[in-house]
C-alpha cells in the first residue's frame, strides 16, 4: 500500500469517527429535545387545563348551591353572571386541552384520554341542561325543587370529577415516560461520546506513531542530521559513518560516500605514481641529452649511454603501461561512482517527491481536522441552545409549581371560611330551634314567630348541606392540586435531570472539540515536519549533485591523465627506437 493511501486511510478513519460522534450526539440531543417538548407542550398543558376546568366546575357548583337558598332576583342575577364568567373560562380551558390533545402523537394513552374526554363531554351536556332547569326553578321561586335537583346531581358530578382525575393520572404517566426516555437517551449519548472520543484519541496516537516510524524508516536518520552530513560531504569530510544502524537514505549516502572516498584515494595514489614515473622519464631524457653531447666525442660512451637509456626507456615504458592500466581502472571506478551518484540523486528526487506528497496529504488532513472541529463546535452550540431551552422549561415548571401552591393556599383559606359558615349555620339552627320552643310556649301569640323560626331553621339546614357539598368540592380541588403539585415537582426534577445530562453531553462534546483541536495541532506539526524534511531532502539532493559533478570532474581528469600517459608511452617507444638505431 502506498504512503498516500495509508495517510488517507488513517486520517479518514479519524474523521469518520469524529463525524459519527457528532452525528450521534446531535441525534440524541434532538431526541431529548423532542421528549422535553412533549412534556412542555403536551402533557403539562393537558394536566393544567383539566385541573383548571375541574376547579372551575366546583366553583360553578358552589354558585348553584348558593343560588338555591336565595330569593332576591338581584343576588340571583349576580351569581348567574359569575357562573357565566366561570363557564367562559371553562370553555377556554377546554380549548387549551383540545389543542394540546391534538398535538399529542398517536398512542394508547391518547386514545384513552380521548375516550374519557367523550364521557366528560356527554356529562357536560347533561349538566348544562340541569343548570338551565335549576335556574328556571329558582326564577319561579321553587327553591326546594331546585335544592332536590342539585342534590340528585351530586353523584354524577363526583363521577365527572373522577374522570378529570383519570386524565390527570394519564398525563402524569405520559410525562414520566417521556422523562425516562430522555434520561435513557442522555445516558446513551454520554456512553457513545466517551467511547468514540477514546477511540479517536487512540487512533490519532497510532497514526502519529505510524507516520514517525515510516518517515524514520525511509530516511534512516533525522532530516536535520542528514542535512548536516550532506554539508560535511560538500566540505570534503567523507568520514560520516558513526557506526550506528544504517537504513534508508542514510545507508545509501554512507555507501555512496565510502565508494567515492575509495575511488578518490585510488586516483590520488595512481596520480602520485604517474608523477614519479614522469620524473624518472624526465631524468632519463636529460641523461640521454648529456649522453648525446658526449657521443660526439666518445662513441663507446654513447653506446653505453644508449644501452643504459634503452634500459631506462624500457622501465619507463613498463611503468607507463602499469600507470595507464591503473588510470583506466580509476577512470572505470570514477564512472561507476558517477553512475551510483546519479542513481542516488534519482532516489533522492523520488524520496523528495514522496516527502512532498506526505506534506500535501498532511495539509489535506489538517484541513479536514479543521472542518471536523468546526462541526464539533457547531454541535456544542446546539447543546448550549438545548440547555437554554431546558432551563426555560424548568423555569416554567417551577412557576407552575408556585401557582399550584398558591391555589392550594387559597383552597385552605376557602376551607377555613366554609368552617366559619358551617359554625354560623349550626348556631343559626340552634337559635331557630330555641325560637321555635319559645314560640310554642307563647301559644297563639307566638305562632307567626314560630313560622319564621321554622323557615330560619330550614335555611340553616340548607346552608349546612351546601357547606358540606362545597367542603367536598374544596377537598377534591385540594386533592387534585396536591396531585398536580406532585406531578409538576416530578416534572421539574426530571427536567433538572435532563438539564444535568445535557450539560454532561455538552462537556463530552467540548472534550471532543479539544481532542479534534489536539489532533489538528498534531497534523499541522506533521505537515511542518514534512516540509522541513522536504527542504532537508532538497539540500541532500543538491549535495549529491555537487558530489556527482566532482566525480565527473575526477573522471575527466583521469581521462586526461590517461591521454598524457599514452603520449608519454609513444615518446618512450620513439626513444627506444632511436636508441636501437644509435646502437646499430
Coordinates of C-alpha atoms in Angstrom, one line a residue:
X1 CA 0.0 0.0 0.0
X2 CA 1.4 3.4 -0.9
X3 CA 2.1 6.2 1.6
X4 CA -0.7 8.3 0.2
X5 CA -3.2 5.5 0.6
X6 CA -2.1 4.9 4.2
X7 CA -2.4 8.6 5.1
X8 CA -5.8 8.8 3.5
X9 CA -7.0 5.7 5.3
X10 CA -5.5 6.8 8.7
X11 CA -6.9 10.3 8.7
X12 CA -10.1 9.2 7.0
X13 CA -10.8 6.8 9.9
X14 CA -10.3 9.6 12.5
X15 CA -12.6 12.0 10.6
X16 CA -15.2 9.3 10.2
X17 CA -15.2 8.5 14.0
X18 CA -15.5 12.3 14.7
X19 CA -18.4 12.7 12.3
X20 CA -20.1 9.6 13.8
X21 CA -19.6 11.0 17.3
X22 CA -21.0 14.4 16.3
X23 CA -24.0 12.8 14.4
X24 CA -24.9 10.6 17.3
X25 CA -24.6 13.5 19.8
X26 CA -26.8 15.7 17.7
X27 CA -29.4 12.9 17.1
X28 CA -29.6 12.1 20.8
X29 CA -29.9 15.8 21.7
X30 CA -32.7 16.1 19.1
X31 CA -34.5 13.1 20.8
X32 CA -34.0 14.7 24.2
X33 CA -35.5 18.0 22.9
X34 CA -38.4 16.1 21.4
X35 CA -39.1 14.4 24.8
X36 CA -38.8 17.6 26.7
X37 CA -41.0 19.4 24.2
X38 CA -43.7 16.6 24.6
X39 CA -43.6 17.2 28.3
X40 CA -43.8 21.0 28.0
X41 CA -46.2 21.3 25.0
X42 CA -48.4 18.2 25.6
X43 CA -48.5 16.6 29.0
X44 CA -48.2 19.7 31.2
X45 CA -50.8 21.7 29.2
X46 CA -53.3 18.7 29.3
X47 CA -52.9 18.3 33.1
X48 CA -53.1 22.1 33.9
X49 CA -56.1 22.7 31.6
X50 CA -58.0 19.7 33.1
X51 CA -57.2 20.9 36.6
X52 CA -58.4 24.4 35.9
X53 CA -61.6 23.0 34.3
X54 CA -62.2 20.8 37.4
X55 CA -61.6 23.7 39.8
X56 CA -63.9 26.0 37.8
X57 CA -66.7 23.3 37.7
X58 CA -66.5 23.0 41.5
X59 CA -66.8 26.8 41.7
X60 CA -69.8 26.8 39.4
X61 CA -71.5 24.1 41.5
X62 CA -70.9 26.2 44.6
X63 CA -72.6 29.1 42.9
X64 CA -75.6 26.8 42.1
X65 CA -75.7 25.6 45.6
X66 CA -75.8 29.2 46.9
X67 CA -78.5 30.2 44.4
X68 CA -80.9 27.6 45.8
X69 CA -81.0 29.5 49.1
X70 CA -81.7 32.9 47.5
X71 CA -85.0 34.7 46.8
X72 CA -83.6 38.2 45.8
X73 CA -83.5 38.4 42.0
X74 CA -80.6 40.8 42.0
X75 CA -78.5 38.4 44.0
X76 CA -79.6 35.6 41.8
X77 CA -78.6 37.5 38.7
X78 CA -75.2 38.4 40.3
X79 CA -74.5 34.7 40.9
X80 CA -75.7 33.9 37.4
X81 CA -73.3 36.4 35.9
X82 CA -70.5 35.0 37.9
X83 CA -71.4 31.5 36.7
X84 CA -71.4 32.8 33.1
X85 CA -67.8 34.0 33.6
X86 CA -66.8 30.6 35.0
X87 CA -68.3 28.9 32.0
X88 CA -66.4 31.1 29.6
X89 CA -63.2 30.2 31.5
X90 CA -64.1 26.5 31.4
X91 CA -64.6 26.9 27.6
X92 CA -61.1 28.5 27.3
X93 CA -59.5 25.7 29.3
X94 CA -61.2 23.1 27.1
X95 CA -59.8 24.8 24.0
X96 CA -56.3 24.6 25.5
X97 CA -56.9 21.0 26.4
X98 CA -58.2 20.2 22.9
X99 CA -55.2 21.9 21.2
X100 CA -52.7 20.0 23.5
X101 CA -54.5 16.7 22.8
X102 CA -54.4 17.3 19.0
X103 CA -50.6 17.9 19.2
X104 CA -50.1 14.6 21.0
X105 CA -48.7 11.8 18.9
X106 CA -51.0 8.8 18.4
X107 CA -50.8 6.2 21.3
X108 CA -52.9 4.1 23.5
X109 CA -52.7 6.7 26.2
X110 CA -54.0 9.4 23.8
X111 CA -56.9 7.2 22.8
X112 CA -57.8 6.5 26.5
X113 CA -57.8 10.3 27.1
X114 CA -60.0 10.9 24.1
X115 CA -62.5 8.2 25.3
X116 CA -62.6 9.9 28.8
X117 CA -63.0 13.3 27.2
X118 CA -66.0 11.9 25.2
X119 CA -67.6 10.8 28.5
X120 CA -66.8 14.3 30.0
X121 CA -68.5 16.0 27.1
X122 CA -71.6 13.8 27.5
X123 CA -71.7 14.6 31.2
X124 CA -71.2 18.3 30.5
X125 CA -74.2 18.4 28.1
X126 CA -76.3 16.7 30.8
X127 CA -75.1 19.2 33.5
X128 CA -75.8 22.1 31.1
X129 CA -79.4 21.0 30.9
X130 CA -79.6 20.5 34.7
X131 CA -78.2 24.0 35.2
X132 CA -80.9 25.6 33.0
X133 CA -83.7 23.6 34.7
X134 CA -82.3 24.6 38.2
X135 CA -82.2 28.3 37.2
X136 CA -85.8 28.0 35.9
X137 CA -86.9 26.6 39.3
X138 CA -85.1 29.5 41.2
X139 CA -86.6 32.2 39.0
X140 CA -90.1 30.6 39.6
X141 CA -89.5 30.6 43.4
X142 CA -89.3 26.8 43.6
X143 CA -86.2 26.7 45.8
X144 CA -86.9 23.3 47.3
X145 CA -87.3 21.7 43.9
X146 CA -84.0 23.3 42.9
X147 CA -82.3 22.0 46.0
X148 CA -83.5 18.5 45.4
X149 CA -82.3 18.7 41.7
X150 CA -78.9 19.9 43.0
X151 CA -78.7 17.0 45.5
X152 CA -79.7 14.5 42.8
X153 CA -76.8 15.7 40.6
X154 CA -74.2 15.3 43.3
X155 CA -73.3 11.7 42.4
X156 CA -72.9 12.3 38.6
X157 CA -70.9 15.4 39.5
X158 CA -68.4 13.4 41.6
X159 CA -68.2 10.9 38.7
X160 CA -67.2 13.8 36.4
X161 CA -64.5 14.8 38.9
X162 CA -63.2 11.2 38.9
X163 CA -63.0 11.4 35.1
X164 CA -60.9 14.5 35.4
X165 CA -58.6 12.8 37.9
X166 CA -58.1 9.9 35.4
X167 CA -57.0 12.3 32.7
X168 CA -54.5 13.9 35.1
X169 CA -53.1 10.5 36.1
X170 CA -52.7 9.5 32.4
X171 CA -50.9 12.9 31.7
X172 CA -48.6 12.3 34.7
X173 CA -47.8 8.8 33.4
X174 CA -47.0 10.2 29.9
X175 CA -44.8 12.9 31.4
X176 CA -42.9 10.3 33.5
X177 CA -42.4 8.0 30.5
X178 CA -41.1 10.9 28.3
X179 CA -38.8 12.0 31.1
X180 CA -37.4 8.4 31.5
X181 CA -36.9 8.2 27.7
X182 CA -35.0 11.5 27.7
X183 CA -32.9 10.2 30.6
X184 CA -32.1 7.0 28.7
X185 CA -31.1 8.8 25.5
X186 CA -28.9 11.1 27.6
X187 CA -27.1 8.2 29.2
X188 CA -26.7 6.5 25.8
X189 CA -25.3 9.8 24.4
X190 CA -22.7 10.1 27.2
X191 CA -21.6 6.5 26.7
X192 CA -21.2 6.9 22.9
X193 CA -19.4 10.2 23.3
X194 CA -16.9 8.8 25.8
X195 CA -16.3 5.6 23.7
X196 CA -15.8 7.4 20.4
X197 CA -13.7 10.1 21.9
X198 CA -11.4 7.5 23.4
X199 CA -11.2 5.7 20.0
X200 CA -10.4 9.0 18.2
X201 CA -7.6 9.7 20.7
X202 CA -6.1 6.2 20.4
X203 CA -6.3 6.2 16.6
X204 CA -4.7 9.7 16.4
X205 CA -1.8 8.4 18.6
X206 CA -1.4 5.3 16.4
X207 CA -1.4 7.4 13.2
X208 CA 1.3 9.7 14.6
X209 CA 3.5 6.8 15.7
X210 CA 2.9 5.1 12.3
X211 CA 4.0 8.3 10.4
X212 CA 7.0 8.8 12.6
X213 CA 8.2 5.2 12.2
X214 CA 7.5 5.3 8.4
X215 CA 9.5 8.5 7.9
X216 CA 12.3 7.4 10.1
X217 CA 12.5 4.0 8.3
X218 CA 12.7 5.8 4.9
X219 CA 15.3 8.4 5.9
X220 CA 17.3 6.3 8.4
X221 CA 18.1 9.5 10.5
X222 CA 16.6 12.8 11.4
X223 CA 16.3 15.2 8.5
X224 CA 18.5 17.7 10.4
X225 CA 21.3 15.1 10.8
X226 CA 21.0 14.2 7.1
X227 CA 21.4 17.9 6.2
X228 CA 24.5 18.2 8.5
X229 CA 26.0 15.0 6.8
X230 CA 25.5 16.5 3.3
X231 CA 27.2 19.7 4.4
X232 CA 30.2 17.7 5.7
X233 CA 30.5 15.8 2.4
X234 CA 30.3 19.1 0.4
X235 CA 33.2 20.4 2.5
X236 CA 35.3 17.3 1.8
X237 CA 34.7 15.4 5.1
X238 CA 34.0 11.8 4.0
X239 CA 34.1 10.2 7.4
X240 CA 30.4 10.3 8.0
X241 CA 29.9 6.7 9.3
X242 CA 29.0 6.9 13.0
X243 CA 28.8 3.1 13.4
X244 CA 25.1 3.1 14.0
X245 CA 22.4 1.1 12.2
X246 CA 22.2 2.1 8.6
X247 CA 19.0 2.0 6.7
X248 CA 17.0 4.0 4.1
X249 CA 18.5 7.2 2.6
X250 CA 21.2 7.3 5.3
X251 CA 22.5 3.9 4.3
X252 CA 22.6 4.9 0.6
X253 CA 24.5 8.1 1.4
X254 CA 27.1 6.3 3.6
X255 CA 27.7 3.6 0.9
X256 CA 28.0 6.3 -1.8
X257 CA 30.4 8.4 0.1
X258 CA 32.6 5.4 1.0
X259 CA 32.8 4.3 -2.6
X260 CA 33.6 7.9 -3.7
X261 CA 36.3 8.1 -1.0
X262 CA 37.9 4.8 -2.2
X263 CA 37.9 5.9 -5.8
X264 CA 39.3 9.3 -5.0
X265 CA 42.1 7.8 -2.8
X266 CA 43.0 5.3 -5.6
X267 CA 43.1 8.1 -8.1
X268 CA 45.4 10.1 -5.9
X269 CA 47.7 7.1 -5.5
X270 CA 47.8 6.5 -9.2
X271 CA 48.5 10.2 -9.9
X272 CA 51.4 10.1 -7.4
X273 CA 52.9 7.1 -9.2
X274 CA 52.5 8.8 -12.5
X275 CA 54.3 11.9 -11.3
X276 CA 57.2 9.7 -10.0
X277 CA 57.4 7.8 -13.3
X278 CA 57.3 11.1 -15.2
X279 CA 60.1 12.5 -13.1
X280 CA 62.1 9.4 -13.9
X281 CA 61.4 9.7 -17.6
X282 CA 62.5 13.4 -17.5
X283 CA 65.7 12.4 -15.8
X284 CA 66.3 9.7 -18.4
X285 CA 65.8 12.2 -21.2
X286 CA 68.2 14.6 -19.5
X287 CA 70.8 11.9 -19.2
X288 CA 70.1 11.0 -22.9
X289 CA 70.8 14.5 -23.9
X290 CA 74.0 14.5 -21.9
X291 CA 74.9 11.2 -23.5
X292 CA 74.2 12.6 -26.9
X293 CA 76.6 15.6 -26.3
X294 CA 79.2 13.2 -25.0
X295 CA 78.5 10.9 -28.0
X296 CA 80.0 13.5 -30.3
X297 CA 83.4 12.9 -28.5
X298 CA 83.1 9.3 -27.4
X299 CA 81.2 6.7 -29.4
X300 CA 81.8 4.0 -26.8
X301 CA 80.4 6.1 -24.1
X302 CA 77.5 6.9 -26.4
X303 CA 76.8 3.2 -26.9
X304 CA 76.9 2.6 -23.1
X305 CA 74.6 5.6 -22.5
X306 CA 72.3 4.4 -25.3
X307 CA 72.2 1.0 -23.7
X308 CA 71.6 2.5 -20.4
X309 CA 69.0 4.9 -21.8
X310 CA 67.3 2.0 -23.5
X311 CA 67.0 0.2 -20.2
X312 CA 65.6 3.3 -18.6
X313 CA 63.2 3.7 -21.5
X314 CA 62.1 0.1 -21.1
X315 CA 61.5 0.7 -17.4
X316 CA 59.6 3.9 -18.2
X317 CA 57.5 2.0 -20.8
X318 CA 56.7 -0.7 -18.3
X319 CA 55.8 1.9 -15.7
X320 CA 53.8 3.8 -18.2
X321 CA 51.9 0.7 -19.1
X322 CA 51.1 -0.1 -15.5
X323 CA 50.2 3.6 -14.9
X324 CA 47.8 3.5 -17.9
X325 CA 46.2 0.4 -16.6
X326 CA 45.8 1.9 -13.1
X327 CA 44.4 5.1 -14.6
X328 CA 42.0 3.1 -16.7
X329 CA 40.9 1.3 -13.6
X330 CA 40.5 4.6 -11.7
X331 CA 38.5 6.0 -14.6
X332 CA 36.3 3.0 -14.6
X333 CA 35.8 3.4 -10.8
X334 CA 35.0 7.1 -11.3
X335 CA 32.4 6.3 -14.0
X336 CA 30.9 3.7 -11.6
X337 CA 30.9 6.2 -8.8
X338 CA 29.3 8.8 -11.1
X339 CA 26.6 6.2 -12.0
X340 CA 25.9 5.4 -8.4
X341 CA 25.8 9.1 -7.6
X342 CA 23.3 9.6 -10.4
X343 CA 21.2 6.7 -9.0
X344 CA 21.4 8.2 -5.5
X345 CA 20.3 11.6 -6.9
X346 CA 17.4 9.9 -8.7
X347 CA 16.5 8.1 -5.4
X348 CA 16.7 11.4 -3.5
X349 CA 14.4 13.0 -6.1
X350 CA 11.9 10.2 -5.6
X351 CA 12.2 10.5 -1.9
X352 CA 11.8 14.2 -2.1
X353 CA 8.6 13.8 -4.2
X354 CA 7.4 11.3 -1.6
X355 CA 8.1 13.7 1.2
X356 CA 6.3 16.5 -0.6
X357 CA 3.3 14.1 -1.1
X358 CA 3.4 13.4 2.6
X359 CA 3.3 17.2 3.3
X360 CA 0.4 17.7 0.9
X361 CA -1.5 14.8 2.4
X362 CA -0.8 16.1 5.9
X363 CA -2.0 19.6 4.8
X364 CA -5.3 18.0 3.5
X365 CA -5.7 16.1 6.7
X366 CA -5.1 19.3 8.6
X367 CA -7.9 21.0 6.6
X368 CA -10.2 18.0 7.3
X369 CA -9.4 18.2 11.0
X370 CA -10.3 21.9 11.0
X371 CA -13.6 21.2 9.3
X372 CA -14.4 18.5 11.9
X373 CA -13.5 20.9 14.7
X374 CA -16.0 23.4 13.2
X375 CA -18.7 20.7 13.1
X376 CA -18.0 19.7 16.7
X377 CA -18.1 23.3 17.8
X378 CA -21.5 23.6 15.9
X379 CA -22.7 20.6 17.9
X380 CA -21.5 22.2 21.1
X381 CA -23.6 25.3 20.2
X382 CA -26.6 23.1 19.6
X383 CA -26.1 21.6 23.1
X384 CA -25.9 25.1 24.6
X385 CA -29.2 26.1 23.0
X386 CA -30.8 22.8 24.2
X387 CA -29.6 23.6 27.7
X388 CA -31.2 27.1 27.4
X389 CA -34.5 25.5 26.2
X390 CA -34.4 23.0 29.1
X391 CA -33.7 25.9 31.5
X392 CA -36.8 27.7 30.2
X393 CA -38.9 24.6 30.6
X394 CA -37.6 24.2 34.2
X395 CA -38.4 27.8 35.0
X396 CA -41.9 27.3 33.6
X397 CA -42.4 24.2 35.7
X398 CA -41.2 26.0 38.8
X399 CA -43.6 28.9 38.1
X400 CA -46.5 26.4 37.6
X401 CA -45.5 24.7 40.9
X402 CA -45.6 28.1 42.6
X403 CA -49.1 28.8 41.1
X404 CA -50.4 25.4 42.2
X405 CA -49.0 26.0 45.8
X406 CA -50.8 29.4 45.7
X407 CA -54.0 27.6 44.6
X408 CA -53.6 25.1 47.4
X409 CA -53.3 28.0 49.9
X410 CA -56.4 29.7 48.5
X411 CA -58.4 26.4 48.9
X412 CA -57.2 26.3 52.5
X413 CA -58.5 29.8 53.1
X414 CA -61.8 28.8 51.5
X415 CA -62.0 25.8 53.7
X416 CA -61.5 27.9 56.8
X417 CA -64.2 30.3 55.6
X418 CA -66.6 27.4 55.0
X419 CA -65.8 26.2 58.5
X420 CA -66.9 29.6 59.8
X421 CA -70.0 29.5 57.7
X422 CA -70.8 26.0 59.0
X423 CA -70.4 27.2 62.6
X424 CA -72.7 30.1 61.8
X425 CA -75.3 27.7 60.3
X426 CA -75.1 25.5 63.4
X427 CA -75.6 28.4 65.7
X428 CA -78.5 29.7 63.4
X429 CA -80.1 26.3 63.5
X430 CA -79.8 26.2 67.3
X431 CA -81.2 29.8 67.6
X432 CA -84.1 28.8 65.3
X433 CA -84.8 25.8 67.5
X434 CA -84.8 27.9 70.6
X435 CA -87.1 30.4 68.9
X436 CA -89.5 27.7 68.0
X437 CA -89.5 26.4 71.6
X438 CA -90.2 30.0 72.9
X439 CA -92.9 30.4 70.2
X440 CA -94.6 27.2 71.3
X441 CA -94.6 28.4 74.9
X442 CA -96.1 31.7 73.8
X443 CA -99.1 29.8 72.3
X444 CA -101.2 31.6 69.6
X445 CA -99.3 34.8 70.1
X446 CA -96.0 33.2 69.1
X447 CA -97.4 31.2 66.1
X448 CA -96.2 33.7 63.5
X449 CA -92.9 33.8 65.1
X450 CA -92.7 30.0 65.1
X451 CA -93.3 30.0 61.3
X452 CA -90.4 32.4 60.9
X453 CA -88.2 30.4 63.2
X454 CA -89.0 27.2 61.1
X455 CA -88.1 29.0 57.9
X456 CA -84.8 30.1 59.5
X457 CA -84.1 26.6 60.6
X458 CA -84.7 25.2 57.1
X459 CA -82.5 27.9 55.7
X460 CA -79.8 26.9 58.2
X461 CA -80.1 23.3 57.2
X462 CA -79.8 24.1 53.5
X463 CA -76.8 26.2 54.3
X464 CA -75.2 23.3 56.2
X465 CA -75.9 21.0 53.3
X466 CA -74.5 23.4 50.8
X467 CA -71.5 24.0 53.0
X468 CA -71.0 20.2 53.2
X469 CA -71.1 20.0 49.3
X470 CA -68.7 22.9 49.0
X471 CA -66.4 21.3 51.5
X472 CA -66.3 18.1 49.5
X473 CA -65.7 20.2 46.3
X474 CA -62.8 22.1 48.0
X475 CA -61.4 18.7 49.3
X476 CA -61.5 17.4 45.7
X477 CA -59.8 20.6 44.5
X478 CA -57.1 20.2 47.2
X479 CA -56.6 16.6 46.2
X480 CA -56.3 17.5 42.5
X481 CA -54.0 20.4 43.4
X482 CA -51.8 18.2 45.5
X483 CA -51.5 15.7 42.7
X484 CA -50.7 18.5 40.3
X485 CA -48.0 19.8 42.6
X486 CA -46.5 16.3 42.9
X487 CA -46.7 15.9 39.1
X488 CA -45.1 19.4 38.5
X489 CA -42.5 18.6 41.1
X490 CA -41.6 15.4 39.4
X491 CA -41.5 17.1 36.0
X492 CA -39.3 19.8 37.5
X493 CA -36.9 17.2 38.9
X494 CA -36.9 15.3 35.6
X495 CA -36.3 18.4 33.7
X496 CA -33.4 19.2 36.0
X497 CA -32.0 15.7 35.5
X498 CA -32.3 16.2 31.7
X499 CA -30.5 19.5 32.1
X500 CA -27.7 17.8 34.0
X501 CA -27.5 15.0 31.4
X502 CA -27.5 17.6 28.6
X503 CA -24.7 19.5 30.5
X504 CA -22.7 16.3 30.6
X505 CA -23.3 15.8 26.9
X506 CA -22.1 19.4 26.3
X507 CA -19.0 18.7 28.4
X508 CA -18.4 15.4 26.4
X509 CA -18.8 17.3 23.2
X510 CA -16.3 20.0 24.5
X511 CA -13.8 17.2 25.1
X512 CA -14.4 16.0 21.6
X513 CA -13.7 19.6 20.4
X514 CA -10.4 19.6 22.5
X515 CA -9.4 16.3 21.0
X516 CA -10.1 17.5 17.5
X517 CA -8.0 20.6 18.2
X518 CA -5.2 18.5 19.6
X519 CA -5.4 16.2 16.5
X520 CA -5.3 19.2 14.2
X521 CA -2.2 20.6 16.0
X522 CA -0.5 17.2 15.6
X523 CA -1.4 17.0 11.9
X524 CA -0.1 20.6 11.5
X525 CA 3.1 19.5 13.3
X526 CA 3.4 16.6 10.9
X527 CA 2.9 18.9 7.9
X528 CA 5.6 21.3 9.2
X529 CA 8.0 18.4 9.9
X530 CA 7.3 17.0 6.4
X531 CA 8.0 20.5 4.8
X532 CA 11.3 20.7 6.8
X533 CA 12.1 17.1 5.7
X534 CA 11.4 18.2 2.1
X535 CA 13.8 21.1 2.5
X536 CA 16.5 18.9 4.0
X537 CA 16.0 16.3 1.2
X538 CA 16.5 19.1 -1.3
X539 CA 19.7 20.1 0.5
X540 CA 20.9 16.4 0.4
X541 CA 19.9 16.2 -3.3
X542 CA 22.0 19.3 -4.1
X543 CA 24.9 17.9 -2.1
X544 CA 24.8 14.7 -4.0
X545 CA 24.5 16.6 -7.3
X546 CA 27.7 18.5 -6.3
X547 CA 29.5 15.3 -5.4
X548 CA 28.4 13.8 -8.7
X549 CA 29.8 16.8 -10.5
X550 CA 33.1 16.4 -8.6
X551 CA 33.2 12.7 -9.5
X552 CA 32.6 13.6 -13.2
X553 CA 35.5 16.1 -13.0
X554 CA 37.7 13.5 -11.4
X555 CA 36.8 11.1 -14.2
X556 CA 37.6 13.7 -16.8
X557 CA 41.0 14.3 -15.1
X558 CA 41.7 10.6 -15.1
X559 CA 40.9 10.5 -18.9
X560 CA 43.3 13.5 -19.4
X561 CA 46.0 11.7 -17.3
X562 CA 45.5 8.5 -19.4
X563 CA 45.9 10.6 -22.6
X564 CA 49.1 12.1 -21.2
X565 CA 50.4 8.7 -20.2
X566 CA 49.6 7.4 -23.7
X567 CA 51.6 10.2 -25.2
X568 CA 54.5 9.5 -22.8
X569 CA 54.4 5.9 -23.9
X570 CA 54.6 6.9 -27.5
X571 CA 57.6 9.1 -26.8
X572 CA 59.3 6.3 -24.9
X573 CA 58.8 4.0 -27.8
X574 CA 60.3 6.6 -30.1
X575 CA 63.2 6.9 -27.7
X576 CA 63.8 3.2 -27.7
X577 CA 63.7 3.1 -31.5
X578 CA 66.2 5.9 -31.6
X579 CA 68.5 4.1 -29.1
X580 CA 68.3 0.9 -31.2
X581 CA 69.3 2.9 -34.3
X582 CA 72.2 4.5 -32.5
X583 CA 73.5 1.1 -31.3
X584 CA 73.5 -0.1 -34.9

